[in-house]
Amino acid sequence: MIVLGIETSCDETGVALYHSERGLLADLLYSQIDLHKEYGGVVPELASRDHIRKLAPMVRQALQDSGLTRNDIDGIAYTAGPGLIGALLVGAATARGLAWAWQVPAVAVHHMEGHLLAPMLEPKPPEFPFVALLISGGHTQLVKVEGIGRYEILGESLDDAAGEAFDKTAKMLGLSYPGGPKLSALATRGHTRLHFPRPMTDRPGLDFSFSGLKTFALNTLQASERSAQDKADIALAFQEAVADTLTIKCRRALQQTGLKTLVVAGGVSANTQIRASLSAMAAREKAAIHFPRPAFCTDNGAMIAYAGCQRLLAGQREALAIKAKPRWPISDLSSI
């Protein structure tokens, strides 16, 4: 089965073609960073309009790059949520329109399920069951994964997601959009002289809270001379606190579930310090750890094509109605 995957949940347009036996055939991604940079963040209406401009040409390019025609496509998968409603509707309407015109089935894909399954695109994918840490700009969740669609939320952020806290702290430090990667780059010049709290690690449970850590960073900045070195030191201390917090919670999740495989996915999983901290913990726990390649950490069409392919192979189909859910708990998904 060959599946066209479409991702438009936020500010990146992703299109990919996935073959159920041969793997990824084409993968295109367009980022709107330059478009939103002057506003200091994503402007939903501008994001939607840019998806409209880019999506159809990218579908044609993906077909051309793979040497396929529309007659070779067996199904279409599209991100239906969660995300920005306007952006989601662009992808959903395009996917449903193409599916109707090409007379192939379509399936709505949960954005976070796409991230969760992104490591399955690697040469040595993880085996079920496993614990998954999903860390992105909008989500921080620990999930017990028994199979596709068989998800149990073990813990999640009670306020800011990790990626959101990175971006907001970066803005406090005067860094431009997108702030998270720039904060990580600044942290490489920091000195280890500050210690930030590791929120909610001194109590049982697997929930997260990063809002207080962001406030601690602000208070530390205001009490400093605000020199370039001060900002670098704060960036490093903040990043270390997030990495340690995620590591402590993941170790606790592995111990509580008795599982020995950890999957880490989502945009923040590209952070090198977080990867190093989690990898060291997994080695101590004698657990396997899986990350998607950096290109598949951010939003992309490949993960949507893969997740959609699995559901199409299981017989899942969508009605002609366009489905877009800006809020969609991953625990609501059906198993296959």
CSV table of C-alpha atoms in Angstrom, one decimal:
chain,number,residue,atom,x,y,z
A,1,MET,CA,0.0,0.0,0.0
A,2,ILE,CA,1.2,3.5,-0.9
A,3,VAL,CA,-0.1,6.3,1.3
A,4,LEU,CA,0.2,10.0,0.9
A,5,GLY,CA,0.7,11.8,4.2
A,6,ILE,CA,-0.2,15.4,4.8
A,7,GLU,CA,0.8,17.4,7.9
A,8,THR,CA,-0.5,21.0,8.5
A,9,SER,CA,-1.1,21.2,12.3
A,10,CYS,CA,0.9,24.4,12.9
A,11,ASP,CA,3.5,26.2,11.0
A,12,GLU,CA,5.2,23.5,8.9
A,13,THR,CA,3.8,21.9,5.8
A,14,GLY,CA,4.7,18.3,5.5
A,15,VAL,CA,4.0,15.9,2.6
A,16,ALA,CA,5.3,12.3,2.3
A,17,LEU,CA,4.7,9.1,0.5
A,18,TYR,CA,5.1,5.8,2.4
A,19,HIS,CA,5.1,2.3,1.0
A,20,SER,CA,4.0,-0.4,3.4
A,21,GLU,CA,6.8,-2.7,2.2
A,22,ARG,CA,9.5,-0.4,0.8
A,23,GLY,CA,9.3,2.3,3.4
A,24,LEU,CA,9.5,6.1,2.7
A,25,LEU,CA,9.4,7.0,-0.9
A,26,ALA,CA,9.3,10.8,-0.7
A,27,ASP,CA,9.5,13.4,2.2
A,28,LEU,CA,9.1,17.1,1.8
A,29,LEU,CA,8.9,19.8,4.5
A,30,TYR,CA,8.4,23.5,4.3
A,31,SER,CA,8.9,25.6,7.4
A,32,GLN,CA,7.2,29.0,8.0
A,33,ILE,CA,9.8,30.2,10.5
A,34,ASP,CA,10.8,33.2,8.3
A,35,LEU,CA,7.1,34.2,7.9
A,36,HIS,CA,6.4,34.3,11.6
A,37,LYS,CA,9.8,35.5,12.9
A,38,GLU,CA,8.9,39.2,12.8
A,39,TYR,CA,5.8,38.5,15.0
A,40,GLY,CA,7.8,36.6,17.6
A,41,GLY,CA,5.5,33.5,17.2
A,42,VAL,CA,3.1,31.7,15.0
A,43,VAL,CA,0.2,33.8,13.6
A,44,PRO,CA,-2.6,31.3,12.9
A,45,GLU,CA,-4.2,33.1,10.0
A,46,LEU,CA,-0.9,33.5,8.2
A,47,ALA,CA,0.0,29.9,8.9
A,48,SER,CA,-3.3,28.7,7.2
A,49,ARG,CA,-2.8,30.9,4.2
A,50,ASP,CA,0.7,29.7,3.7
A,51,HIS,CA,-0.4,26.0,3.9
A,52,ILE,CA,-2.9,26.8,1.1
A,53,ARG,CA,-0.1,28.2,-1.1
A,54,LYS,CA,2.4,25.4,-0.5
A,55,LEU,CA,0.4,22.2,-0.1
A,56,ALA,CA,-0.8,21.4,-3.6
A,57,PRO,CA,2.6,22.1,-5.2
A,58,MET,CA,4.3,19.9,-2.6
A,59,VAL,CA,2.0,17.0,-3.4
A,60,ARG,CA,2.9,17.3,-7.0
A,61,GLN,CA,6.6,17.5,-6.2
A,62,ALA,CA,6.4,14.4,-3.9
A,63,LEU,CA,4.8,12.4,-6.7
A,64,GLN,CA,7.4,13.6,-9.2
A,65,ASP,CA,10.3,12.9,-6.8
A,66,SER,CA,9.1,9.3,-6.2
A,67,GLY,CA,8.3,8.6,-9.9
A,68,LEU,CA,4.7,7.9,-9.0
A,69,THR,CA,1.4,9.2,-10.4
A,70,ARG,CA,-1.9,9.7,-8.6
A,71,ASN,CA,-3.0,6.3,-9.9
A,72,ASP,CA,-0.4,4.7,-7.7
A,73,ILE,CA,-1.8,6.1,-4.5
A,74,ASP,CA,-3.8,3.7,-2.4
A,75,GLY,CA,-4.8,6.0,0.5
A,76,ILE,CA,-4.4,9.4,2.0
A,77,ALA,CA,-3.6,10.2,5.7
A,78,TYR,CA,-3.9,13.7,7.1
A,79,THR,CA,-3.4,15.3,10.5
A,80,ALA,CA,-6.8,16.0,12.0
A,81,GLY,CA,-5.6,17.3,15.3
A,82,PRO,CA,-4.6,18.5,17.7
A,83,GLY,CA,-3.4,21.8,16.4
A,84,LEU,CA,-4.5,25.2,15.0
A,85,ILE,CA,-8.0,24.8,13.6
A,86,GLY,CA,-7.4,26.8,10.5
A,87,ALA,CA,-4.2,25.0,9.6
A,88,LEU,CA,-5.8,21.6,10.3
A,89,LEU,CA,-8.7,22.5,8.0
A,90,VAL,CA,-6.4,23.3,5.1
A,91,GLY,CA,-4.8,19.8,5.3
A,92,ALA,CA,-8.0,18.0,6.0
A,93,ALA,CA,-9.9,19.7,3.2
A,94,THR,CA,-7.1,19.0,0.7
A,95,ALA,CA,-6.8,15.4,1.8
A,96,ARG,CA,-10.5,14.7,1.6
A,97,GLY,CA,-10.8,16.5,-1.8
A,98,LEU,CA,-7.9,14.4,-3.2
A,99,ALA,CA,-9.3,11.2,-1.8
A,100,TRP,CA,-12.6,11.9,-3.4
A,101,ALA,CA,-11.1,12.9,-6.7
A,102,TRP,CA,-8.7,9.9,-6.8
A,103,GLN,CA,-11.3,7.5,-5.4
A,104,VAL,CA,-9.1,6.2,-2.6
A,105,PRO,CA,-9.8,6.0,1.2
A,106,ALA,CA,-8.7,8.7,3.6
A,107,VAL,CA,-7.9,8.4,7.3
A,108,ALA,CA,-7.6,11.1,10.0
A,109,VAL,CA,-4.4,10.9,12.0
A,110,HIS,CA,-3.7,12.1,15.5
A,111,HIS,CA,-0.7,14.4,15.4
A,112,MET,CA,0.8,13.0,18.6
A,113,GLU,CA,0.3,9.5,17.5
A,114,GLY,CA,2.4,10.4,14.5
A,115,HIS,CA,5.2,11.7,16.7
A,116,LEU,CA,4.9,8.6,18.9
A,117,LEU,CA,5.3,6.3,15.9
A,118,ALA,CA,8.0,8.3,14.2
A,119,PRO,CA,10.8,6.0,15.6
A,120,MET,CA,9.1,3.2,13.6
A,121,LEU,CA,10.5,4.8,10.5
A,122,GLU,CA,14.1,4.0,11.7
A,123,PRO,CA,16.0,0.9,10.5
A,124,LYS,CA,15.7,-0.7,14.0
A,125,PRO,CA,12.3,0.3,15.3
A,126,PRO,CA,11.2,-0.3,18.9
A,127,GLU,CA,8.9,-3.3,19.7
A,128,PHE,CA,5.7,-3.0,21.7
A,129,PRO,CA,5.1,-2.5,24.6
A,130,PHE,CA,7.1,0.5,25.6
A,131,VAL,CA,7.0,3.8,27.5
A,132,ALA,CA,6.9,6.9,25.3
A,133,LEU,CA,7.9,10.4,26.3
A,134,LEU,CA,6.2,12.9,23.9
A,135,ILE,CA,7.8,16.4,24.3
A,136,SER,CA,6.9,19.2,22.0
A,137,GLY,CA,5.8,22.9,22.0
A,138,GLY,CA,2.2,21.9,23.0
A,139,HIS,CA,2.6,18.6,24.8
A,140,THR,CA,4.6,16.8,27.5
A,141,GLN,CA,3.3,13.4,28.1
A,142,LEU,CA,4.4,10.0,29.4
A,143,VAL,CA,2.4,7.2,27.7
A,144,LYS,CA,2.3,3.5,28.1
A,145,VAL,CA,2.1,2.0,24.6
A,146,GLU,CA,0.8,-1.6,24.3
A,147,GLY,CA,0.2,-1.2,20.5
A,148,ILE,CA,-1.1,1.2,17.9
A,149,GLY,CA,-4.1,2.9,19.5
A,150,ARG,CA,-3.6,1.2,22.9
A,151,TYR,CA,-2.3,4.1,24.9
A,152,GLU,CA,-2.5,4.8,28.6
A,153,ILE,CA,-1.5,8.3,29.8
A,154,LEU,CA,0.9,7.9,32.8
A,155,GLY,CA,1.5,11.6,33.3
A,156,GLU,CA,1.4,15.0,31.6
A,157,SER,CA,2.1,18.6,32.1
A,158,LEU,CA,-0.3,20.4,34.4
A,159,ASP,CA,0.6,23.8,32.8
A,160,ASP,CA,3.3,24.7,30.2
A,161,ALA,CA,4.6,22.0,28.0
A,162,ALA,CA,8.4,21.6,27.9
A,163,GLY,CA,8.7,23.2,24.5
A,164,GLU,CA,6.5,26.1,25.5
A,165,ALA,CA,8.6,26.7,28.6
A,166,PHE,CA,11.8,26.7,26.4
A,167,ASP,CA,10.2,29.2,24.0
A,168,LYS,CA,9.0,31.5,26.8
A,169,THR,CA,12.2,31.4,28.7
A,170,ALA,CA,14.1,32.2,25.5
A,171,LYS,CA,11.9,35.2,24.9
A,172,MET,CA,12.7,36.4,28.5
A,173,LEU,CA,16.4,36.2,27.6
A,174,GLY,CA,15.9,38.3,24.5
A,175,LEU,CA,16.2,35.5,22.0
A,176,SER,CA,14.4,35.7,18.7
A,177,TYR,CA,11.8,33.2,17.4
A,178,PRO,CA,12.0,30.2,17.3
A,179,GLY,CA,13.4,30.5,20.9
A,180,GLY,CA,13.9,26.9,21.9
A,181,PRO,CA,16.8,26.0,19.6
A,182,LYS,CA,18.4,29.4,20.2
A,183,LEU,CA,18.2,28.8,24.0
A,184,SER,CA,19.9,25.5,23.5
A,185,ALA,CA,22.6,27.1,21.4
A,186,LEU,CA,23.1,29.8,24.1
A,187,ALA,CA,23.4,27.2,26.8
A,188,THR,CA,26.5,25.8,25.2
A,189,ARG,CA,28.3,28.9,26.3
A,190,GLY,CA,27.0,28.7,29.9
A,191,HIS,CA,28.9,28.0,33.1
A,192,THR,CA,27.6,25.5,35.6
A,193,ARG,CA,27.1,27.9,38.5
A,194,LEU,CA,23.3,28.1,38.9
A,195,HIS,CA,21.0,25.5,40.2
A,196,PHE,CA,17.3,25.6,39.2
A,197,PRO,CA,14.6,23.4,40.9
A,198,ARG,CA,13.5,20.1,39.4
A,199,PRO,CA,9.7,20.7,39.6
A,200,MET,CA,7.4,17.9,41.0
A,201,THR,CA,10.3,15.4,41.3
A,202,ASP,CA,10.1,15.4,45.1
A,203,ARG,CA,6.6,13.9,45.2
A,204,PRO,CA,5.2,10.7,43.8
A,205,GLY,CA,3.5,10.6,40.4
A,206,LEU,CA,4.5,11.2,36.7
A,207,ASP,CA,2.9,14.6,36.0
A,208,PHE,CA,5.0,17.6,35.0
A,209,SER,CA,5.0,21.3,35.7
A,210,PHE,CA,7.3,23.8,34.0
A,211,SER,CA,5.5,27.1,34.6
A,212,GLY,CA,7.3,27.6,38.0
A,213,LEU,CA,10.7,26.8,36.4
A,214,LYS,CA,10.0,29.5,33.8
A,215,THR,CA,9.3,32.0,36.7
A,216,PHE,CA,12.4,30.9,38.5
A,217,ALA,CA,14.4,31.7,35.4
A,218,LEU,CA,12.8,35.2,35.2
A,219,ASN,CA,13.6,35.9,38.8
A,220,THR,CA,17.2,34.8,38.4
A,221,LEU,CA,17.5,37.1,35.3
A,222,GLN,CA,16.1,40.1,37.1
A,223,ALA,CA,18.5,39.6,40.0
A,224,SER,CA,21.5,39.4,37.7
A,225,GLU,CA,23.4,42.0,35.8
A,226,ARG,CA,21.9,40.7,32.6
A,227,SER,CA,25.2,40.3,30.9
A,228,ALA,CA,25.7,38.0,28.0
A,229,GLN,CA,27.4,35.4,30.3
A,230,ASP,CA,24.5,35.7,32.9
A,231,LYS,CA,22.0,34.9,30.1
A,232,ALA,CA,24.1,31.9,28.9
A,233,ASP,CA,24.4,30.6,32.5
A,234,ILE,CA,20.6,30.9,33.0
A,235,ALA,CA,20.0,29.1,29.7
A,236,LEU,CA,22.2,26.3,30.8
A,237,ALA,CA,20.7,26.0,34.2
A,238,PHE,CA,17.2,26.0,32.7
A,239,GLN,CA,18.0,23.4,30.2
A,240,GLU,CA,19.7,21.2,32.8
A,241,ALA,CA,16.6,21.4,35.0
A,242,VAL,CA,14.3,20.4,32.2
A,243,ALA,CA,16.6,17.5,31.2
A,244,ASP,CA,16.9,16.2,34.7
A,245,THR,CA,13.1,16.5,35.4
A,246,LEU,CA,12.3,14.6,32.2
A,247,THR,CA,14.9,12.0,33.1
A,248,ILE,CA,13.7,11.5,36.6
A,249,LYS,CA,10.1,11.0,35.5
A,250,CYS,CA,11.1,8.6,32.7
A,251,ARG,CA,13.1,6.5,35.0
A,252,ARG,CA,10.1,6.4,37.4
A,253,ALA,CA,7.8,5.4,34.5
A,254,LEU,CA,10.1,2.5,33.5
A,255,GLN,CA,10.3,1.3,37.0
A,256,GLN,CA,6.5,1.6,37.7
A,257,THR,CA,5.5,-0.2,34.5
A,258,GLY,CA,8.3,-2.8,34.5
A,259,LEU,CA,9.0,-2.0,30.9
A,260,LYS,CA,12.5,-1.9,29.4
A,261,THR,CA,12.0,0.2,26.3
A,262,LEU,CA,11.7,4.0,26.2
A,263,VAL,CA,10.7,5.9,23.1
A,264,VAL,CA,11.3,9.7,23.0
A,265,ALA,CA,9.6,11.8,20.3
A,266,GLY,CA,8.4,15.3,19.5
A,267,GLY,CA,10.2,18.5,18.6
A,268,VAL,CA,12.0,18.9,21.9
A,269,SER,CA,13.5,15.3,21.6
A,270,ALA,CA,16.0,16.9,19.2
A,271,ASN,CA,17.7,18.7,22.1
A,272,THR,CA,21.1,17.1,22.5
A,273,GLN,CA,21.4,17.6,26.3
A,274,ILE,CA,18.0,16.0,26.8
A,275,ARG,CA,19.0,13.1,24.6
A,276,ALA,CA,22.2,12.6,26.4
A,277,SER,CA,20.6,12.7,29.9
A,278,LEU,CA,17.9,10.2,28.9
A,279,SER,CA,20.4,7.9,27.1
A,280,ALA,CA,22.6,7.8,30.2
A,281,MET,CA,19.6,7.0,32.4
A,282,ALA,CA,18.5,4.2,30.0
A,283,ALA,CA,22.0,2.7,30.2
A,284,ARG,CA,21.9,2.7,34.0
A,285,GLU,CA,18.4,1.1,33.9
A,286,LYS,CA,19.5,-1.5,31.3
A,287,ALA,CA,16.7,-0.2,29.1
A,288,ALA,CA,16.6,0.3,25.3
A,289,ILE,CA,16.0,3.9,24.2
A,290,HIS,CA,14.8,5.0,20.7
A,291,PHE,CA,14.8,8.5,19.2
A,292,PRO,CA,13.6,9.4,15.7
A,293,ARG,CA,16.2,11.1,13.5
A,294,PRO,CA,16.3,14.9,14.0
A,295,ALA,CA,14.3,15.4,10.8
A,296,PHE,CA,11.5,13.4,12.2
A,297,CYS,CA,11.5,15.1,15.6
A,298,THR,CA,9.8,18.2,14.3
A,299,ASP,CA,6.4,18.1,12.5
A,300,ASN,CA,6.6,16.1,9.3
A,301,GLY,CA,4.5,14.3,6.7
A,302,ALA,CA,6.5,11.0,7.0
A,303,MET,CA,5.1,10.2,10.5
A,304,ILE,CA,1.6,11.0,9.3
A,305,ALA,CA,2.0,8.8,6.3
A,306,TYR,CA,3.3,5.9,8.4
A,307,ALA,CA,0.6,6.2,11.1
A,308,GLY,CA,-2.1,6.5,8.5
A,309,CYS,CA,-0.8,3.5,6.6
A,310,GLN,CA,-1.1,1.3,9.7
A,311,ARG,CA,-4.7,2.4,10.2
A,312,LEU,CA,-5.6,2.0,6.6
A,313,LEU,CA,-4.1,-1.5,6.5
A,314,ALA,CA,-6.3,-2.3,9.5
A,315,GLY,CA,-9.4,-1.3,7.6
A,316,GLN,CA,-10.0,2.1,9.1
A,317,ARG,CA,-11.7,4.6,6.8
A,318,GLU,CA,-13.1,8.1,7.2
A,319,ALA,CA,-16.5,9.3,5.9
A,320,LEU,CA,-16.6,12.2,3.4
A,321,ALA,CA,-17.1,14.8,6.2
A,322,ILE,CA,-13.9,16.8,6.9
A,323,LYS,CA,-12.6,16.0,10.4
A,324,ALA,CA,-10.5,18.5,12.3
A,325,LYS,CA,-10.1,18.5,16.1
A,326,PRO,CA,-8.0,21.3,17.6
A,327,ARG,CA,-8.2,19.4,20.9
A,328,TRP,CA,-8.1,15.6,20.7
A,329,PRO,CA,-6.9,13.4,23.6
A,330,ILE,CA,-4.7,10.6,22.4
A,331,SER,CA,-6.4,8.3,24.8
A,332,ASP,CA,-9.6,8.6,22.7
A,333,LEU,CA,-8.0,6.8,19.7
A,334,SER,CA,-9.3,3.3,18.8
A,335,SER,CA,-6.9,0.4,18.8
A,336,ILE,CA,-6.0,-1.6,15.8
